[in-house]
Amino acid sequence: MRKALYLFISLLLAVTSCIERPEVTMHHLLKQAEGMVRTAPDTAFYFLQSLKETSIATGDDSVFLELLLLEAGAKNDATIPDTLAIHSLTSYYSAKVDTLMLARTCRLSALAYRNLGDYEGTVARYNAAIALARPVEAKHVLGDAYYELGNVYYSEGLRTRTEPPRILADSLFYLTEQTAEELQDTALWINSLLSHSLIPEGRKQYPELERLLLLALRLSEKTCDTGHEAVAAMNLSIMYGELGEKEKSISYVRRNLDLRK
C-alpha cells in the first residue's frame, strides 16, 4: 500500500511537470502508467483518471489513455461494458494497422462479451486476440487471454457437464503458466495455478493437484501473498485429508488459520 501511494504521488508530480515542462510529454506519463497497470492496477487507474480529468491528452495519446483506463479497470475487476468506446478503439487501431493494440482491444472486447454472458462472442474475441498477439510476441496479452479464456471454458464445462471445454481449459492453463514463468509474472502464474487446480481436483488426479498447489504455495510465500498462500494451504489440507494423510492435513489447516489471522 505504501509503495502504491508513493508511485501515485510520484506520477501526480510528473503530471505537474508535464504541464510546466514541455519535455515531459503526456505520452511519457502514459507509458509510466502502462507499466503500473499490472503491478499496481488500482494506483494506475486513479492516476489515469486524474490524467483524463486534466483534458490535456489529444490524438493518439487520448486513445491510448482510454485503452489503459479499460485495462486498469479490468485488472481491478471492474465490469467492462460492451460500449461504443471499445468499438471505436478497435476501429482506430485497425485504421493504423497496429497489431499489438488491436490484440489488446480484442481482449477487452472479449471481457465485455463475457460480462454480457455471450459465450460464443467471448470465445471468438479471445481467439482473435490470441491470433493477433502471437505473431508480434505480445506475451502479456497472450498470458491474460489464455488465463481468461481458460476460465471461460472451465465454467462452460461445469454448466454443460461436458468434458471437452475442460480439456481446452486444461491446455490453456498450461500455456498461461508457461507464459507467466517466461515473463516472471508471479501474480498471473499463481492465479492460473489455483484455477488450474480445480481440474485435477474434480478428476481426483492427486499427484497433479499436489504439484499445482505446492507450486502456488511456494510462489505465494516467496512474494508474501498471504491471501493466495492461505487458499493453497486450505486446498492442500482438503486434498491430504481425502488421501488419509492426517498429519499433513492438520499441518496445512494450522497454516491456513495462522495466515488468516
PDB file of C-alpha atoms in Angstrom:
ATOM      1  CA  MET A   1       0.000   0.000   0.000  1.00  0.00           C
ATOM      2  CA  ARG A   2       2.865   2.385   0.905  1.00  0.00           C
ATOM      3  CA  LYS A   3       4.599   1.588  -2.389  1.00  0.00           C
ATOM      4  CA  ALA A   4       1.401   2.199  -4.370  1.00  0.00           C
ATOM      5  CA  LEU A   5       0.899   5.544  -2.586  1.00  0.00           C
ATOM      6  CA  TYR A   6       4.479   6.532  -3.337  1.00  0.00           C
ATOM      7  CA  LEU A   7       4.037   5.690  -7.018  1.00  0.00           C
ATOM      8  CA  PHE A   8       0.775   7.614  -7.165  1.00  0.00           C
ATOM      9  CA  ILE A   9       2.341  10.738  -5.639  1.00  0.00           C
ATOM     10  CA  SER A  10       5.323  10.425  -7.980  1.00  0.00           C
ATOM     11  CA  LEU A  11       3.068  10.253 -11.013  1.00  0.00           C
ATOM     12  CA  LEU A  12       0.980  13.178  -9.842  1.00  0.00           C
ATOM     13  CA  LEU A  13       4.181  15.200  -9.546  1.00  0.00           C
ATOM     14  CA  ALA A  14       5.005  14.062 -13.061  1.00  0.00           C
ATOM     15  CA  VAL A  15       1.679  15.456 -14.273  1.00  0.00           C
ATOM     16  CA  THR A  16       2.643  18.831 -12.821  1.00  0.00           C
ATOM     17  CA  SER A  17       5.997  18.558 -14.554  1.00  0.00           C
ATOM     18  CA  CYS A  18       4.227  17.733 -17.798  1.00  0.00           C
ATOM     19  CA  ILE A  19       2.261  20.963 -17.552  1.00  0.00           C
ATOM     20  CA  GLU A  20       5.266  23.081 -16.533  1.00  0.00           C
ATOM     21  CA  ARG A  21       7.947  21.364 -18.621  1.00  0.00           C
ATOM     22  CA  PRO A  22       7.142  20.569 -22.268  1.00  0.00           C
ATOM     23  CA  GLU A  23       9.863  17.886 -22.461  1.00  0.00           C
ATOM     24  CA  VAL A  24       7.836  15.714 -20.045  1.00  0.00           C
ATOM     25  CA  THR A  25       5.196  14.608 -22.529  1.00  0.00           C
ATOM     26  CA  MET A  26       1.768  13.124 -21.990  1.00  0.00           C
ATOM     27  CA  HIS A  27       2.906  10.007 -23.866  1.00  0.00           C
ATOM     28  CA  HIS A  28       5.762   9.624 -21.391  1.00  0.00           C
ATOM     29  CA  LEU A  29       3.291   9.726 -18.483  1.00  0.00           C
ATOM     30  CA  LEU A  30       1.008   7.206 -20.177  1.00  0.00           C
ATOM     31  CA  LYS A  31       3.924   4.805 -20.697  1.00  0.00           C
ATOM     32  CA  GLN A  32       4.741   5.110 -16.997  1.00  0.00           C
ATOM     33  CA  ALA A  33       1.124   4.341 -16.120  1.00  0.00           C
ATOM     34  CA  GLU A  34       1.109   1.407 -18.548  1.00  0.00           C
ATOM     35  CA  GLY A  35       3.920  -0.217 -16.580  1.00  0.00           C
ATOM     36  CA  MET A  36       1.848   0.089 -13.407  1.00  0.00           C
ATOM     37  CA  VAL A  37      -1.341  -1.461 -14.799  1.00  0.00           C
ATOM     38  CA  ARG A  38      -0.052  -4.960 -13.986  1.00  0.00           C
ATOM     39  CA  THR A  39       1.874  -4.221 -10.802  1.00  0.00           C
ATOM     40  CA  ALA A  40      -0.388  -1.649  -9.109  1.00  0.00           C
ATOM     41  CA  PRO A  41      -3.651  -1.536 -11.095  1.00  0.00           C
ATOM     42  CA  ASP A  42      -5.615   0.420  -8.502  1.00  0.00           C
ATOM     43  CA  THR A  43      -2.980   3.170  -8.370  1.00  0.00           C
ATOM     44  CA  ALA A  44      -2.702   3.166 -12.170  1.00  0.00           C
ATOM     45  CA  PHE A  45      -6.476   3.502 -12.541  1.00  0.00           C
ATOM     46  CA  TYR A  46      -6.758   6.535 -10.259  1.00  0.00           C
ATOM     47  CA  PHE A  47      -3.738   8.157 -11.864  1.00  0.00           C
ATOM     48  CA  LEU A  48      -5.177   7.627 -15.350  1.00  0.00           C
ATOM     49  CA  GLN A  49      -8.485   9.074 -14.173  1.00  0.00           C
ATOM     50  CA  SER A  50      -6.634  12.170 -12.946  1.00  0.00           C
ATOM     51  CA  LEU A  51      -4.958  12.472 -16.354  1.00  0.00           C
ATOM     52  CA  LYS A  52      -8.315  12.231 -18.104  1.00  0.00           C
ATOM     53  CA  GLU A  53      -9.764  14.945 -15.894  1.00  0.00           C
ATOM     54  CA  THR A  54      -6.977  17.336 -16.895  1.00  0.00           C
ATOM     55  CA  SER A  55      -8.230  17.074 -20.519  1.00  0.00           C
ATOM     56  CA  ILE A  56      -4.725  17.630 -21.901  1.00  0.00           C
ATOM     57  CA  ALA A  57      -4.450  14.342 -23.816  1.00  0.00           C
ATOM     58  CA  THR A  58      -5.076  14.632 -27.557  1.00  0.00           C
ATOM     59  CA  GLY A  59      -4.833  12.470 -30.682  1.00  0.00           C
ATOM     60  CA  ASP A  60      -3.005   9.160 -30.207  1.00  0.00           C
ATOM     61  CA  ASP A  61      -2.486   9.881 -26.518  1.00  0.00           C
ATOM     62  CA  SER A  62      -6.215  10.342 -25.940  1.00  0.00           C
ATOM     63  CA  VAL A  63      -6.997   6.929 -27.469  1.00  0.00           C
ATOM     64  CA  PHE A  64      -4.107   5.307 -25.591  1.00  0.00           C
ATOM     65  CA  LEU A  65      -5.438   6.796 -22.342  1.00  0.00           C
ATOM     66  CA  GLU A  66      -8.880   5.237 -22.938  1.00  0.00           C
ATOM     67  CA  LEU A  67      -7.292   1.856 -23.628  1.00  0.00           C
ATOM     68  CA  LEU A  68      -5.202   1.983 -20.441  1.00  0.00           C
ATOM     69  CA  LEU A  69      -8.222   3.011 -18.360  1.00  0.00           C
ATOM     70  CA  LEU A  70     -10.134  -0.047 -19.584  1.00  0.00           C
ATOM     71  CA  GLU A  71      -7.155  -2.350 -18.939  1.00  0.00           C
ATOM     72  CA  ALA A  72      -6.612  -0.954 -15.438  1.00  0.00           C
ATOM     73  CA  GLY A  73     -10.334  -1.288 -14.732  1.00  0.00           C
ATOM     74  CA  ALA A  74     -10.231  -4.926 -15.851  1.00  0.00           C
ATOM     75  CA  LYS A  75      -7.301  -5.609 -13.515  1.00  0.00           C
ATOM     76  CA  ASN A  76      -9.397  -4.125 -10.705  1.00  0.00           C
ATOM     77  CA  ASP A  77     -12.278  -6.483 -11.606  1.00  0.00           C
ATOM     78  CA  ALA A  78     -14.409  -3.612 -12.885  1.00  0.00           C
ATOM     79  CA  THR A  79     -17.141  -4.532 -15.367  1.00  0.00           C
ATOM     80  CA  ILE A  80     -16.065  -3.802 -18.929  1.00  0.00           C
ATOM     81  CA  PRO A  81     -19.172  -2.667 -20.817  1.00  0.00           C
ATOM     82  CA  ASP A  82     -19.623  -3.542 -24.473  1.00  0.00           C
ATOM     83  CA  THR A  83     -19.821   0.123 -25.375  1.00  0.00           C
ATOM     84  CA  LEU A  84     -19.014   2.240 -28.389  1.00  0.00           C
ATOM     85  CA  ALA A  85     -15.739   3.104 -26.635  1.00  0.00           C
ATOM     86  CA  ILE A  86     -14.316  -0.373 -27.290  1.00  0.00           C
ATOM     87  CA  HIS A  87     -15.621  -0.417 -30.869  1.00  0.00           C
ATOM     88  CA  SER A  88     -14.045   2.993 -31.504  1.00  0.00           C
ATOM     89  CA  LEU A  89     -10.704   1.751 -30.125  1.00  0.00           C
ATOM     90  CA  THR A  90     -10.845  -1.249 -32.467  1.00  0.00           C
ATOM     91  CA  SER A  91     -11.680   0.958 -35.456  1.00  0.00           C
ATOM     92  CA  TYR A  92      -8.907   3.397 -34.568  1.00  0.00           C
ATOM     93  CA  TYR A  93      -6.161   0.782 -34.297  1.00  0.00           C
ATOM     94  CA  SER A  94      -7.478  -1.111 -37.337  1.00  0.00           C
ATOM     95  CA  ALA A  95      -7.062   2.046 -39.405  1.00  0.00           C
ATOM     96  CA  LYS A  96      -3.500   2.412 -38.087  1.00  0.00           C
ATOM     97  CA  VAL A  97      -2.792  -1.314 -38.719  1.00  0.00           C
ATOM     98  CA  ASP A  98      -1.383  -1.589 -35.184  1.00  0.00           C
ATOM     99  CA  THR A  99      -1.446  -5.329 -34.479  1.00  0.00           C
ATOM    100  CA  LEU A 100      -0.371  -5.106 -30.840  1.00  0.00           C
ATOM    101  CA  MET A 101      -3.026  -2.550 -29.927  1.00  0.00           C
ATOM    102  CA  LEU A 102      -5.651  -4.482 -31.885  1.00  0.00           C
ATOM    103  CA  ALA A 103      -4.801  -7.592 -29.850  1.00  0.00           C
ATOM    104  CA  ARG A 104      -5.273  -5.582 -26.652  1.00  0.00           C
ATOM    105  CA  THR A 105      -8.624  -4.167 -27.766  1.00  0.00           C
ATOM    106  CA  CYS A 106      -9.841  -7.636 -28.839  1.00  0.00           C
ATOM    107  CA  ARG A 107      -9.041  -8.947 -25.375  1.00  0.00           C
ATOM    108  CA  LEU A 108     -11.017  -6.057 -23.805  1.00  0.00           C
ATOM    109  CA  SER A 109     -13.893  -6.776 -26.170  1.00  0.00           C
ATOM    110  CA  ALA A 110     -13.825 -10.418 -25.043  1.00  0.00           C
ATOM    111  CA  LEU A 111     -14.139  -9.285 -21.430  1.00  0.00           C
ATOM    112  CA  ALA A 112     -17.158  -7.178 -22.382  1.00  0.00           C
ATOM    113  CA  TYR A 113     -18.869 -10.098 -24.107  1.00  0.00           C
ATOM    114  CA  ARG A 114     -18.067 -12.342 -21.156  1.00  0.00           C
ATOM    115  CA  ASN A 115     -19.783  -9.874 -18.844  1.00  0.00           C
ATOM    116  CA  LEU A 116     -22.810  -9.934 -21.153  1.00  0.00           C
ATOM    117  CA  GLY A 117     -22.942 -13.736 -20.937  1.00  0.00           C
ATOM    118  CA  ASP A 118     -22.317 -14.174 -24.679  1.00  0.00           C
ATOM    119  CA  TYR A 119     -20.240 -17.375 -24.728  1.00  0.00           C
ATOM    120  CA  GLU A 120     -19.733 -17.605 -28.496  1.00  0.00           C
ATOM    121  CA  GLY A 121     -18.850 -13.918 -28.784  1.00  0.00           C
ATOM    122  CA  THR A 122     -16.410 -14.187 -25.875  1.00  0.00           C
ATOM    123  CA  VAL A 123     -14.577 -17.185 -27.322  1.00  0.00           C
ATOM    124  CA  ALA A 124     -14.402 -15.624 -30.803  1.00  0.00           C
ATOM    125  CA  ARG A 125     -12.858 -12.412 -29.476  1.00  0.00           C
ATOM    126  CA  TYR A 126     -10.347 -14.166 -27.239  1.00  0.00           C
ATOM    127  CA  ASN A 127      -9.259 -16.301 -30.185  1.00  0.00           C
ATOM    128  CA  ALA A 128      -8.917 -13.150 -32.295  1.00  0.00           C
ATOM    129  CA  ALA A 129      -6.777 -11.533 -29.575  1.00  0.00           C
ATOM    130  CA  ILE A 130      -4.546 -14.637 -29.382  1.00  0.00           C
ATOM    131  CA  ALA A 131      -4.201 -14.821 -33.178  1.00  0.00           C
ATOM    132  CA  LEU A 132      -3.122 -11.171 -33.303  1.00  0.00           C
ATOM    133  CA  ALA A 133      -0.798 -11.369 -30.286  1.00  0.00           C
ATOM    134  CA  ARG A 134       1.187 -14.451 -31.341  1.00  0.00           C
ATOM    135  CA  PRO A 135       2.935 -13.013 -34.446  1.00  0.00           C
ATOM    136  CA  VAL A 136       4.075  -9.912 -32.563  1.00  0.00           C
ATOM    137  CA  GLU A 137       5.003 -11.938 -29.448  1.00  0.00           C
ATOM    138  CA  ALA A 138       2.769  -9.869 -27.179  1.00  0.00           C
ATOM    139  CA  LYS A 139       3.344 -12.176 -24.203  1.00  0.00           C
ATOM    140  CA  HIS A 140       1.362 -10.147 -21.666  1.00  0.00           C
ATOM    141  CA  VAL A 141      -1.696 -10.140 -23.926  1.00  0.00           C
ATOM    142  CA  LEU A 142      -1.274 -13.860 -24.568  1.00  0.00           C
ATOM    143  CA  GLY A 143      -0.931 -14.673 -20.866  1.00  0.00           C
ATOM    144  CA  ASP A 144      -4.067 -12.737 -19.925  1.00  0.00           C
ATOM    145  CA  ALA A 145      -6.068 -14.126 -22.856  1.00  0.00           C
ATOM    146  CA  TYR A 146      -5.006 -17.743 -22.172  1.00  0.00           C
ATOM    147  CA  TYR A 147      -5.919 -17.436 -18.494  1.00  0.00           C
ATOM    148  CA  GLU A 148      -9.253 -15.697 -19.008  1.00  0.00           C
ATOM    149  CA  LEU A 149     -10.320 -17.984 -21.858  1.00  0.00           C
ATOM    150  CA  GLY A 150      -9.300 -20.990 -19.745  1.00  0.00           C
ATOM    151  CA  ASN A 151     -11.702 -19.825 -17.035  1.00  0.00           C
ATOM    152  CA  VAL A 152     -14.444 -19.320 -19.644  1.00  0.00           C
ATOM    153  CA  TYR A 153     -14.011 -22.879 -20.942  1.00  0.00           C
ATOM    154  CA  TYR A 154     -13.894 -24.313 -17.419  1.00  0.00           C
ATOM    155  CA  SER A 155     -17.139 -22.536 -16.467  1.00  0.00           C
ATOM    156  CA  GLU A 156     -18.775 -23.755 -19.676  1.00  0.00           C
ATOM    157  CA  GLY A 157     -17.714 -27.314 -18.865  1.00  0.00           C
ATOM    158  CA  LEU A 158     -19.342 -27.014 -15.454  1.00  0.00           C
ATOM    159  CA  ARG A 159     -22.502 -25.530 -16.941  1.00  0.00           C
ATOM    160  CA  THR A 160     -22.923 -28.162 -19.653  1.00  0.00           C
ATOM    161  CA  ARG A 161     -21.398 -31.015 -17.614  1.00  0.00           C
ATOM    162  CA  THR A 162     -19.256 -31.963 -20.594  1.00  0.00           C
ATOM    163  CA  GLU A 163     -15.540 -32.742 -20.739  1.00  0.00           C
ATOM    164  CA  PRO A 164     -14.328 -31.024 -23.984  1.00  0.00           C
ATOM    165  CA  PRO A 165     -14.428 -27.457 -22.577  1.00  0.00           C
ATOM    166  CA  ARG A 166     -12.462 -28.608 -19.533  1.00  0.00           C
ATOM    167  CA  ILE A 167      -9.836 -30.231 -21.777  1.00  0.00           C
ATOM    168  CA  LEU A 168      -9.438 -26.890 -23.572  1.00  0.00           C
ATOM    169  CA  ALA A 169      -9.237 -25.106 -20.206  1.00  0.00           C
ATOM    170  CA  ASP A 170      -6.527 -27.547 -19.069  1.00  0.00           C
ATOM    171  CA  SER A 171      -4.394 -26.757 -22.138  1.00  0.00           C
ATOM    172  CA  LEU A 172      -4.886 -23.005 -21.781  1.00  0.00           C
ATOM    173  CA  PHE A 173      -3.863 -23.005 -18.120  1.00  0.00           C
ATOM    174  CA  TYR A 174      -0.637 -24.837 -19.032  1.00  0.00           C
ATOM    175  CA  LEU A 175       0.032 -22.157 -21.677  1.00  0.00           C
ATOM    176  CA  THR A 176      -0.703 -19.429 -19.125  1.00  0.00           C
ATOM    177  CA  GLU A 177       1.742 -20.875 -16.620  1.00  0.00           C
ATOM    178  CA  GLN A 178       4.451 -21.264 -19.257  1.00  0.00           C
ATOM    179  CA  THR A 179       3.954 -17.661 -20.393  1.00  0.00           C
ATOM    180  CA  ALA A 180       3.812 -16.302 -16.837  1.00  0.00           C
ATOM    181  CA  GLU A 181       7.041 -18.093 -15.975  1.00  0.00           C
ATOM    182  CA  GLU A 182       8.760 -16.578 -19.043  1.00  0.00           C
ATOM    183  CA  LEU A 183       7.541 -13.117 -18.049  1.00  0.00           C
ATOM    184  CA  GLN A 184       8.179 -13.710 -14.326  1.00  0.00           C
ATOM    185  CA  ASP A 185       4.604 -12.512 -13.815  1.00  0.00           C
ATOM    186  CA  THR A 186       4.088 -14.194 -10.456  1.00  0.00           C
ATOM    187  CA  ALA A 187       0.556 -12.881  -9.888  1.00  0.00           C
ATOM    188  CA  LEU A 188      -0.702 -14.340 -13.177  1.00  0.00           C
ATOM    189  CA  TRP A 189       1.198 -17.569 -12.501  1.00  0.00           C
ATOM    190  CA  ILE A 190      -0.390 -18.048  -9.055  1.00  0.00           C
ATOM    191  CA  ASN A 191      -3.891 -17.197 -10.284  1.00  0.00           C
ATOM    192  CA  SER A 192      -3.580 -19.708 -13.112  1.00  0.00           C
ATOM    193  CA  LEU A 193      -2.222 -22.455 -10.842  1.00  0.00           C
ATOM    194  CA  LEU A 194      -5.149 -22.087  -8.423  1.00  0.00           C
ATOM    195  CA  SER A 195      -7.729 -22.022 -11.239  1.00  0.00           C
ATOM    196  CA  HIS A 196      -5.972 -24.935 -12.933  1.00  0.00           C
ATOM    197  CA  SER A 197      -6.033 -26.995  -9.727  1.00  0.00           C
ATOM    198  CA  LEU A 198      -9.836 -27.245  -9.969  1.00  0.00           C
ATOM    199  CA  ILE A 199      -9.498 -29.589 -12.957  1.00  0.00           C
ATOM    200  CA  PRO A 200      -7.356 -32.372 -11.367  1.00  0.00           C
ATOM    201  CA  GLU A 201      -9.311 -31.846  -8.138  1.00  0.00           C
ATOM    202  CA  GLY A 202     -12.554 -32.703  -9.933  1.00  0.00           C
ATOM    203  CA  ARG A 203     -10.937 -35.705 -11.622  1.00  0.00           C
ATOM    204  CA  LYS A 204      -9.274 -36.868  -8.353  1.00  0.00           C
ATOM    205  CA  GLN A 205      -5.850 -36.662 -10.038  1.00  0.00           C
ATOM    206  CA  TYR A 206      -3.986 -36.147  -6.778  1.00  0.00           C
ATOM    207  CA  PRO A 207      -0.329 -36.087  -7.977  1.00  0.00           C
ATOM    208  CA  GLU A 208      -1.075 -33.278 -10.462  1.00  0.00           C
ATOM    209  CA  LEU A 209      -3.270 -31.468  -7.947  1.00  0.00           C
ATOM    210  CA  GLU A 210      -0.480 -31.640  -5.358  1.00  0.00           C
ATOM    211  CA  ARG A 211       2.066 -30.294  -7.880  1.00  0.00           C
ATOM    212  CA  LEU A 212      -0.087 -27.294  -8.787  1.00  0.00           C
ATOM    213  CA  LEU A 213      -0.984 -26.411  -5.199  1.00  0.00           C
ATOM    214  CA  LEU A 214       2.553 -26.774  -3.821  1.00  0.00           C
ATOM    215  CA  LEU A 215       3.917 -24.557  -6.596  1.00  0.00           C
ATOM    216  CA  ALA A 216       1.197 -21.962  -5.912  1.00  0.00           C
ATOM    217  CA  LEU A 217       2.070 -22.141  -2.210  1.00  0.00           C
ATOM    218  CA  ARG A 218       5.810 -21.615  -2.845  1.00  0.00           C
ATOM    219  CA  LEU A 219       5.241 -18.692  -5.204  1.00  0.00           C
ATOM    220  CA  SER A 220       2.776 -17.067  -2.800  1.00  0.00           C
ATOM    221  CA  GLU A 221       5.205 -17.484   0.085  1.00  0.00           C
ATOM    222  CA  LYS A 222       8.050 -16.028  -1.986  1.00  0.00           C
ATOM    223  CA  THR A 223       6.025 -12.916  -2.863  1.00  0.00           C
ATOM    224  CA  CYS A 224       4.442 -12.571   0.626  1.00  0.00           C
ATOM    225  CA  ASP A 225       0.996 -13.061  -0.940  1.00  0.00           C
ATOM    226  CA  THR A 226      -0.673 -14.338   2.232  1.00  0.00           C
ATOM    227  CA  GLY A 227      -4.167 -14.412   0.698  1.00  0.00           C
ATOM    228  CA  HIS A 228      -3.272 -16.898  -2.036  1.00  0.00           C
ATOM    229  CA  GLU A 229      -0.916 -18.753   0.309  1.00  0.00           C
ATOM    230  CA  ALA A 230      -3.877 -19.340   2.648  1.00  0.00           C
ATOM    231  CA  VAL A 231      -6.056 -20.592  -0.235  1.00  0.00           C
ATOM    232  CA  ALA A 232      -3.344 -23.021  -1.380  1.00  0.00           C
ATOM    233  CA  ALA A 233      -2.815 -24.264   2.197  1.00  0.00           C
ATOM    234  CA  MET A 234      -6.550 -24.821   2.678  1.00  0.00           C
ATOM    235  CA  ASN A 235      -6.829 -26.816  -0.554  1.00  0.00           C
ATOM    236  CA  LEU A 236      -3.760 -28.883   0.316  1.00  0.00           C
ATOM    237  CA  SER A 237      -5.341 -29.660   3.703  1.00  0.00           C
ATOM    238  CA  ILE A 238      -8.503 -30.880   1.985  1.00  0.00           C
ATOM    239  CA  MET A 239      -6.530 -32.963  -0.515  1.00  0.00           C
ATOM    240  CA  TYR A 240      -4.368 -34.646   2.132  1.00  0.00           C
ATOM    241  CA  GLY A 241      -7.495 -35.288   4.208  1.00  0.00           C
ATOM    242  CA  GLU A 242      -9.055 -37.120   1.246  1.00  0.00           C
ATOM    243  CA  LEU A 243      -5.843 -39.146   0.885  1.00  0.00           C
ATOM    244  CA  GLY A 244      -5.935 -40.084   4.565  1.00  0.00           C
ATOM    245  CA  GLU A 245      -2.695 -38.247   5.380  1.00  0.00           C
ATOM    246  CA  LYS A 246      -3.935 -36.739   8.632  1.00  0.00           C
ATOM    247  CA  GLU A 247      -0.681 -35.165   9.850  1.00  0.00           C
ATOM    248  CA  LYS A 248      -0.172 -33.244   6.608  1.00  0.00           C
ATOM    249  CA  SER A 249      -3.828 -32.250   6.526  1.00  0.00           C
ATOM    250  CA  ILE A 250      -3.724 -30.875  10.082  1.00  0.00           C
ATOM    251  CA  SER A 251      -0.419 -29.086   9.380  1.00  0.00           C
ATOM    252  CA  TYR A 252      -1.924 -27.200   6.444  1.00  0.00           C
ATOM    253  CA  VAL A 253      -5.111 -26.438   8.382  1.00  0.00           C
ATOM    254  CA  ARG A 254      -2.962 -24.752  11.035  1.00  0.00           C
ATOM    255  CA  ARG A 255      -1.001 -22.896   8.382  1.00  0.00           C
ATOM    256  CA  ASN A 256      -4.218 -21.668   6.797  1.00  0.00           C
ATOM    257  CA  LEU A 257      -5.539 -20.425  10.138  1.00  0.00           C
ATOM    258  CA  ASP A 258      -2.259 -18.694  11.019  1.00  0.00           C
ATOM    259  CA  LEU A 259      -2.229 -16.911   7.652  1.00  0.00           C
ATOM    260  CA  ARG A 260      -5.845 -15.773   8.030  1.00  0.00           C
ATOM    261  CA  LYS A 261      -5.030 -14.236  11.421  1.00  0.00           C
TER     262      LYS A 261
END
